[in-house]
mmCIF file of N, CA and C in Angstrom:
data_model
loop_
_atom_site.group_PDB
_atom_site.id
_atom_site.type_symbol
_atom_site.label_atom_id
_atom_site.label_comp_id
_atom_site.label_asym_id
_atom_site.label_seq_id
_atom_site.Cartn_x
_atom_site.Cartn_y
_atom_site.Cartn_z
ATOM 1 N N MET P 20 0.858 -1.164 0.000
ATOM 2 C CA MET P 20 0.000 0.000 0.000
ATOM 3 C C MET P 20 0.903 1.224 0.000
ATOM 4 N N ARG P 21 0.896 1.979 -1.044
ATOM 5 C CA ARG P 21 1.791 3.125 -1.149
ATOM 6 C C ARG P 21 1.072 4.319 -1.747
ATOM 7 N N GLY P 22 1.628 5.489 -1.466
ATOM 8 C CA GLY P 22 1.176 6.713 -2.096
ATOM 9 C C GLY P 22 -0.295 6.987 -1.957
ATOM 10 N N LEU P 23 -0.972 7.098 -3.091
ATOM 11 C CA LEU P 23 -2.384 7.447 -3.123
ATOM 12 C C LEU P 23 -3.232 6.409 -2.415
ATOM 13 N N ASP P 24 -2.920 5.124 -2.582
ATOM 14 C CA ASP P 24 -3.672 4.072 -1.901
ATOM 15 C C ASP P 24 -3.635 4.282 -0.396
ATOM 16 N N ASP P 25 -2.452 4.538 0.151
ATOM 17 C CA ASP P 25 -2.282 4.728 1.575
ATOM 18 C C ASP P 25 -3.055 5.949 2.055
ATOM 19 N N HIS P 26 -2.970 7.043 1.327
ATOM 20 C CA HIS P 26 -3.655 8.282 1.697
ATOM 21 C C HIS P 26 -5.173 8.078 1.690
ATOM 22 N N THR P 27 -5.696 7.457 0.659
ATOM 23 C CA THR P 27 -7.133 7.229 0.549
ATOM 24 C C THR P 27 -7.626 6.304 1.650
ATOM 25 N N TYR P 28 -6.879 5.233 1.936
ATOM 26 C CA TYR P 28 -7.267 4.305 2.993
ATOM 27 C C TYR P 28 -7.281 5.006 4.347
ATOM 28 N N ARG P 29 -6.286 5.822 4.618
ATOM 29 C CA ARG P 29 -6.230 6.546 5.888
ATOM 30 C C ARG P 29 -7.396 7.521 6.021
ATOM 31 N N LYS P 30 -7.780 8.182 4.939
ATOM 32 C CA LYS P 30 -8.932 9.084 4.983
ATOM 33 C C LYS P 30 -10.216 8.318 5.270
ATOM 34 N N ARG P 31 -10.387 7.160 4.643
ATOM 35 C CA ARG P 31 -11.579 6.337 4.866
ATOM 36 C C ARG P 31 -11.630 5.829 6.305
ATOM 37 N N THR P 32 -10.481 5.431 6.831
ATOM 38 C CA THR P 32 -10.409 4.946 8.204
ATOM 39 C C THR P 32 -10.718 6.071 9.189
ATOM 40 N N ALA P 33 -10.179 7.247 8.938
ATOM 41 C CA ALA P 33 -10.445 8.400 9.807
ATOM 42 C C ALA P 33 -11.928 8.773 9.789
ATOM 43 N N ALA P 34 -12.553 8.705 8.625
ATOM 44 C CA ALA P 34 -13.986 9.009 8.517
ATOM 45 C C ALA P 34 -14.810 7.982 9.297
ATOM 46 N N LEU P 35 -14.434 6.717 9.221
ATOM 47 C CA LEU P 35 -15.130 5.672 9.964
ATOM 48 C C LEU P 35 -14.947 5.879 11.463
ATOM 49 N N LYS P 36 -13.746 6.209 11.881
ATOM 50 C CA LYS P 36 -13.452 6.432 13.293
ATOM 51 C C LYS P 36 -14.251 7.616 13.832
ATOM 52 N N ALA P 37 -14.433 8.643 13.034
ATOM 53 C CA ALA P 37 -15.175 9.834 13.453
ATOM 54 C C ALA P 37 -16.646 9.527 13.740
ATOM 55 N N LYS P 38 -17.176 8.478 13.146
ATOM 56 C CA LYS P 38 -18.591 8.120 13.355
ATOM 57 C C LYS P 38 -18.828 7.419 14.677
ATOM 58 N N ARG P 39 -17.748 6.917 15.308
ATOM 59 C CA ARG P 39 -17.801 6.314 16.641
ATOM 60 C C ARG P 39 -18.822 5.188 16.769
ATOM 61 N N HIS P 40 -18.740 4.221 15.880
ATOM 62 C CA HIS P 40 -19.607 3.044 15.933
ATOM 63 C C HIS P 40 -19.145 2.081 17.023
ATOM 64 N N ASP P 41 -20.047 1.189 17.452
ATOM 65 C CA ASP P 41 -19.678 0.073 18.313
ATOM 66 C C ASP P 41 -18.975 -0.969 17.449
ATOM 67 N N CYS P 42 -18.306 -1.923 18.100
ATOM 68 C CA CYS P 42 -17.631 -3.000 17.382
ATOM 69 C C CYS P 42 -18.663 -3.844 16.640
ATOM 70 N N TRP P 43 -18.466 -4.033 15.361
ATOM 71 C CA TRP P 43 -19.449 -4.787 14.571
ATOM 72 C C TRP P 43 -19.369 -6.283 14.846
ATOM 73 N N LEU P 44 -18.294 -6.741 15.459
ATOM 74 C CA LEU P 44 -18.138 -8.172 15.719
ATOM 75 C C LEU P 44 -18.730 -8.593 17.061
ATOM 76 N N CYS P 45 -18.478 -7.809 18.121
ATOM 77 C CA CYS P 45 -18.998 -8.198 19.443
ATOM 78 C C CYS P 45 -20.151 -7.319 19.899
ATOM 79 N N GLY P 46 -20.323 -6.141 19.295
ATOM 80 C CA GLY P 46 -21.419 -5.247 19.642
ATOM 81 C C GLY P 46 -21.136 -4.313 20.813
ATOM 82 N N ASP P 47 -19.980 -4.453 21.450
ATOM 83 C CA ASP P 47 -19.636 -3.595 22.583
ATOM 84 C C ASP P 47 -19.075 -2.263 22.104
ATOM 85 N N PRO P 48 -19.193 -1.223 22.945
ATOM 86 C CA PRO P 48 -18.638 0.083 22.565
ATOM 87 C C PRO P 48 -17.117 0.038 22.447
ATOM 88 N N ILE P 49 -16.591 0.904 21.620
ATOM 89 C CA ILE P 49 -15.150 1.038 21.435
ATOM 90 C C ILE P 49 -14.714 2.330 22.121
ATOM 91 N N ASP P 50 -13.657 2.263 22.922
ATOM 92 C CA ASP P 50 -13.091 3.455 23.545
ATOM 93 C C ASP P 50 -12.116 4.068 22.544
ATOM 94 N N TYR P 51 -12.534 5.130 21.910
ATOM 95 C CA TYR P 51 -11.746 5.749 20.849
ATOM 96 C C TYR P 51 -10.564 6.568 21.375
ATOM 97 N N THR P 52 -10.405 6.642 22.697
ATOM 98 C CA THR P 52 -9.277 7.375 23.262
ATOM 99 C C THR P 52 -8.077 6.468 23.531
ATOM 100 N N LEU P 53 -8.241 5.168 23.396
ATOM 101 C CA LEU P 53 -7.154 4.228 23.668
ATOM 102 C C LEU P 53 -6.057 4.329 22.599
ATOM 103 N N PRO P 54 -4.811 4.092 22.993
ATOM 104 C CA PRO P 54 -3.737 4.080 21.988
ATOM 105 C C PRO P 54 -3.941 2.925 21.010
ATOM 106 N N TRP P 55 -3.472 3.087 19.798
ATOM 107 C CA TRP P 55 -3.785 2.134 18.725
ATOM 108 C C TRP P 55 -3.292 0.724 19.006
ATOM 109 N N LYS P 56 -2.285 0.545 19.849
ATOM 110 C CA LYS P 56 -1.773 -0.798 20.141
ATOM 111 C C LYS P 56 -2.579 -1.535 21.201
ATOM 112 N N HIS P 57 -3.474 -0.841 21.900
ATOM 113 C CA HIS P 57 -4.275 -1.466 22.955
ATOM 114 C C HIS P 57 -5.230 -2.487 22.330
ATOM 115 N N LYS P 58 -5.463 -3.615 23.020
ATOM 116 C CA LYS P 58 -6.283 -4.684 22.446
ATOM 117 C C LYS P 58 -7.735 -4.284 22.236
ATOM 118 N N MET P 59 -8.219 -3.263 22.951
ATOM 119 C CA MET P 59 -9.607 -2.831 22.794
ATOM 120 C C MET P 59 -9.727 -1.535 21.992
ATOM 121 N N ALA P 60 -8.643 -1.129 21.329
ATOM 122 C CA ALA P 60 -8.640 0.091 20.525
ATOM 123 C C ALA P 60 -9.378 -0.131 19.205
ATOM 124 N N PHE P 61 -9.711 0.962 18.550
ATOM 125 C CA PHE P 61 -10.377 0.947 17.247
ATOM 126 C C PHE P 61 -9.466 0.399 16.150
ATOM 127 N N THR P 62 -10.032 -0.431 15.293
ATOM 128 C CA THR P 62 -9.402 -0.789 14.030
ATOM 129 C C THR P 62 -10.478 -0.794 12.956
ATOM 130 N N ALA P 63 -10.072 -0.589 11.726
ATOM 131 C CA ALA P 63 -10.979 -0.690 10.593
ATOM 132 C C ALA P 63 -10.864 -2.117 10.050
ATOM 133 N N ASP P 64 -11.941 -2.869 10.138
ATOM 134 C CA ASP P 64 -11.938 -4.267 9.723
ATOM 135 C C ASP P 64 -12.538 -4.381 8.322
ATOM 136 N N HIS P 65 -11.829 -5.024 7.425
ATOM 137 C CA HIS P 65 -12.358 -5.272 6.084
ATOM 138 C C HIS P 65 -13.379 -6.402 6.154
ATOM 139 N N ILE P 66 -14.569 -6.178 5.634
ATOM 140 C CA ILE P 66 -15.619 -7.196 5.652
ATOM 141 C C ILE P 66 -15.170 -8.412 4.858
ATOM 142 N N GLN P 67 -14.685 -8.191 3.667
ATOM 143 C CA GLN P 67 -14.100 -9.258 2.854
ATOM 144 C C GLN P 67 -12.604 -9.209 3.107
ATOM 145 N N PRO P 68 -12.048 -10.183 3.837
ATOM 146 C CA PRO P 68 -10.623 -10.125 4.160
ATOM 147 C C PRO P 68 -9.760 -9.950 2.909
ATOM 148 N N ARG P 69 -8.750 -9.121 3.042
ATOM 149 C CA ARG P 69 -7.874 -8.859 1.894
ATOM 150 C C ARG P 69 -7.169 -10.117 1.448
ATOM 151 N N SER P 70 -6.880 -11.022 2.386
ATOM 152 C CA SER P 70 -6.208 -12.273 2.021
ATOM 153 C C SER P 70 -7.134 -13.230 1.277
ATOM 154 N N LYS P 71 -8.428 -12.933 1.280
ATOM 155 C CA LYS P 71 -9.412 -13.771 0.570
ATOM 156 C C LYS P 71 -9.960 -13.047 -0.661
ATOM 157 N N GLY P 72 -9.219 -12.080 -1.155
ATOM 158 C CA GLY P 72 -9.627 -11.395 -2.372
ATOM 159 C C GLY P 72 -10.248 -10.035 -2.151
ATOM 160 N N GLY P 73 -10.370 -9.610 -0.886
ATOM 161 C CA GLY P 73 -10.917 -8.283 -0.609
ATOM 162 C C GLY P 73 -9.966 -7.200 -1.092
ATOM 163 N N HIS P 74 -10.491 -6.035 -1.324
ATOM 164 C CA HIS P 74 -9.705 -4.925 -1.858
ATOM 165 C C HIS P 74 -9.468 -3.900 -0.761
ATOM 166 N N ILE P 75 -8.391 -3.146 -0.891
ATOM 167 C CA ILE P 75 -8.066 -2.094 0.068
ATOM 168 C C ILE P 75 -9.227 -1.106 0.196
ATOM 169 N N TYR P 76 -9.978 -0.901 -0.883
ATOM 170 C CA TYR P 76 -11.116 0.023 -0.865
ATOM 171 C C TYR P 76 -12.432 -0.686 -0.589
ATOM 172 N N GLY P 77 -12.377 -1.960 -0.175
ATOM 173 C CA GLY P 77 -13.590 -2.699 0.141
ATOM 174 C C GLY P 77 -14.268 -2.128 1.381
ATOM 175 N N GLU P 78 -15.449 -2.657 1.687
ATOM 176 C CA GLU P 78 -16.214 -2.181 2.832
ATOM 177 C C GLU P 78 -15.452 -2.443 4.127
ATOM 178 N N ILE P 79 -15.416 -1.422 4.996
ATOM 179 C CA ILE P 79 -14.775 -1.553 6.296
ATOM 180 C C ILE P 79 -15.779 -1.198 7.384
ATOM 181 N N ARG P 80 -15.582 -1.799 8.552
ATOM 182 C CA ARG P 80 -16.417 -1.512 9.717
ATOM 183 C C ARG P 80 -15.531 -1.375 10.938
ATOM 184 N N ALA P 81 -16.044 -0.676 11.946
ATOM 185 C CA ALA P 81 -15.307 -0.470 13.187
ATOM 186 C C ALA P 81 -15.273 -1.758 14.002
ATOM 187 N N ALA P 82 -14.102 -2.063 14.564
ATOM 188 C CA ALA P 82 -13.942 -3.252 15.400
ATOM 189 C C ALA P 82 -12.867 -3.006 16.442
ATOM 190 N N HIS P 83 -12.944 -3.750 17.549
ATOM 191 C CA HIS P 83 -11.845 -3.748 18.512
ATOM 192 C C HIS P 83 -10.661 -4.462 17.861
ATOM 193 N N ARG P 84 -9.462 -4.073 18.228
ATOM 194 C CA ARG P 84 -8.265 -4.728 17.696
ATOM 195 C C ARG P 84 -8.293 -6.223 18.008
ATOM 196 N N SER P 85 -8.694 -6.602 19.233
ATOM 197 C CA SER P 85 -8.719 -8.018 19.614
ATOM 198 C C SER P 85 -9.787 -8.790 18.837
ATOM 199 N N CYS P 86 -10.949 -8.190 18.606
ATOM 200 C CA CYS P 86 -12.003 -8.857 17.828
ATOM 201 C C CYS P 86 -11.555 -9.067 16.387
ATOM 202 N N ASN P 87 -10.926 -8.035 15.825
ATOM 203 C CA ASN P 87 -10.428 -8.109 14.454
ATOM 204 C C ASN P 87 -9.358 -9.197 14.343
ATOM 205 N N SER P 88 -8.461 -9.258 15.320
ATOM 206 C CA SER P 88 -7.405 -10.275 15.302
ATOM 207 C C SER P 88 -7.970 -11.675 15.479
ATOM 208 N N SER P 89 -8.957 -11.814 16.366
ATOM 209 C CA SER P 89 -9.572 -13.127 16.600
ATOM 210 C C SER P 89 -10.285 -13.646 15.353
ATOM 211 N N ARG P 90 -10.892 -12.739 14.630
ATOM 212 C CA ARG P 90 -11.595 -13.121 13.401
ATOM 213 C C ARG P 90 -10.618 -13.595 12.345
ATOM 214 N N SER P 91 -9.402 -13.061 12.386
ATOM 215 C CA SER P 91 -8.354 -13.413 11.446
ATOM 216 C C SER P 91 -8.822 -13.146 10.020
ATOM 217 N N ASN P 92 -8.744 -14.142 9.151
ATOM 218 C CA ASN P 92 -9.169 -13.917 7.767
ATOM 219 C C ASN P 92 -10.441 -14.692 7.430
ATOM 220 N N ARG P 93 -11.207 -15.046 8.466
ATOM 221 C CA ARG P 93 -12.481 -15.718 8.226
ATOM 222 C C ARG P 93 -13.525 -14.721 7.752
ATOM 223 N N VAL P 94 -14.395 -15.152 6.885
ATOM 224 C CA VAL P 94 -15.507 -14.318 6.437
ATOM 225 C C VAL P 94 -16.599 -14.443 7.487
ATOM 226 N N THR P 95 -17.050 -13.308 8.012
ATOM 227 C CA THR P 95 -18.045 -13.278 9.074
ATOM 228 C C THR P 95 -19.309 -12.611 8.569
ATOM 229 N N THR P 96 -20.441 -13.166 8.942
ATOM 230 C CA THR P 96 -21.715 -12.528 8.618
ATOM 231 C C THR P 96 -22.381 -12.110 9.918
ATOM 232 N N VAL P 97 -23.108 -11.022 9.887
ATOM 233 C CA VAL P 97 -23.817 -10.537 11.061
ATOM 234 C C VAL P 97 -25.104 -11.338 11.180
ATOM 235 N N THR P 98 -25.267 -12.046 12.313
ATOM 236 C CA THR P 98 -26.449 -12.884 12.495
ATOM 237 C C THR P 98 -27.419 -12.308 13.508
ATOM 238 N N THR P 99 -27.019 -11.262 14.226
ATOM 239 C CA THR P 99 -27.910 -10.643 15.205
ATOM 240 C C THR P 99 -28.323 -9.276 14.701
ATOM 241 N N ALA P 100 -29.466 -8.828 15.183
ATOM 242 C CA ALA P 100 -29.949 -7.512 14.801
ATOM 243 C C ALA P 100 -29.044 -6.452 15.428
ATOM 244 N N PRO P 101 -28.813 -5.360 14.735
ATOM 245 C CA PRO P 101 -27.976 -4.301 15.313
ATOM 246 C C PRO P 101 -28.666 -3.665 16.495
ATOM 247 N N LYS P 102 -27.861 -3.122 17.440
ATOM 248 C CA LYS P 102 -28.425 -2.429 18.595
ATOM 249 C C LYS P 102 -29.098 -1.162 18.129
ATOM 250 N N THR P 103 -30.193 -0.810 18.784
ATOM 251 C CA THR P 103 -30.917 0.392 18.430
ATOM 252 C C THR P 103 -31.415 1.056 19.697
ATOM 253 N N ALA P 104 -31.637 2.357 19.643
ATOM 254 C CA ALA P 104 -32.153 3.085 20.791
ATOM 255 C C ALA P 104 -33.682 2.995 20.857
ATOM 256 N N LEU P 105 -34.288 2.517 19.782
ATOM 257 C CA LEU P 105 -35.759 2.430 19.735
ATOM 258 C C LEU P 105 -36.258 1.188 20.438
ATOM 259 N N ARG P 106 -37.392 1.310 21.072
ATOM 260 C CA ARG P 106 -38.049 0.137 21.671
ATOM 261 C C ARG P 106 -39.115 -0.327 20.685
ATOM 262 N N TRP P 107 -39.068 -1.573 20.310
ATOM 263 C CA TRP P 107 -40.017 -2.109 19.329
ATOM 264 C C TRP P 107 -41.147 -2.825 20.013
#
């Protein structure tokens, strides 16, 4: 990842981080003040793992570093309904 690719990816990651989503894998909140090396810090997780043919510009979601690492390069589907503030 070099030059324009790196710049574009960093902009996309920063935009995702600014939205302050919960972790898409475990559903728990992410502490966005943690240093990037902390196991519960924010990472941008590629939905389609890059090692399985995903692209640098593919869809990304917010995840804890530990959740992202645990998932490794497995393809994951969301099987639970997303959290909502509305009572149904």
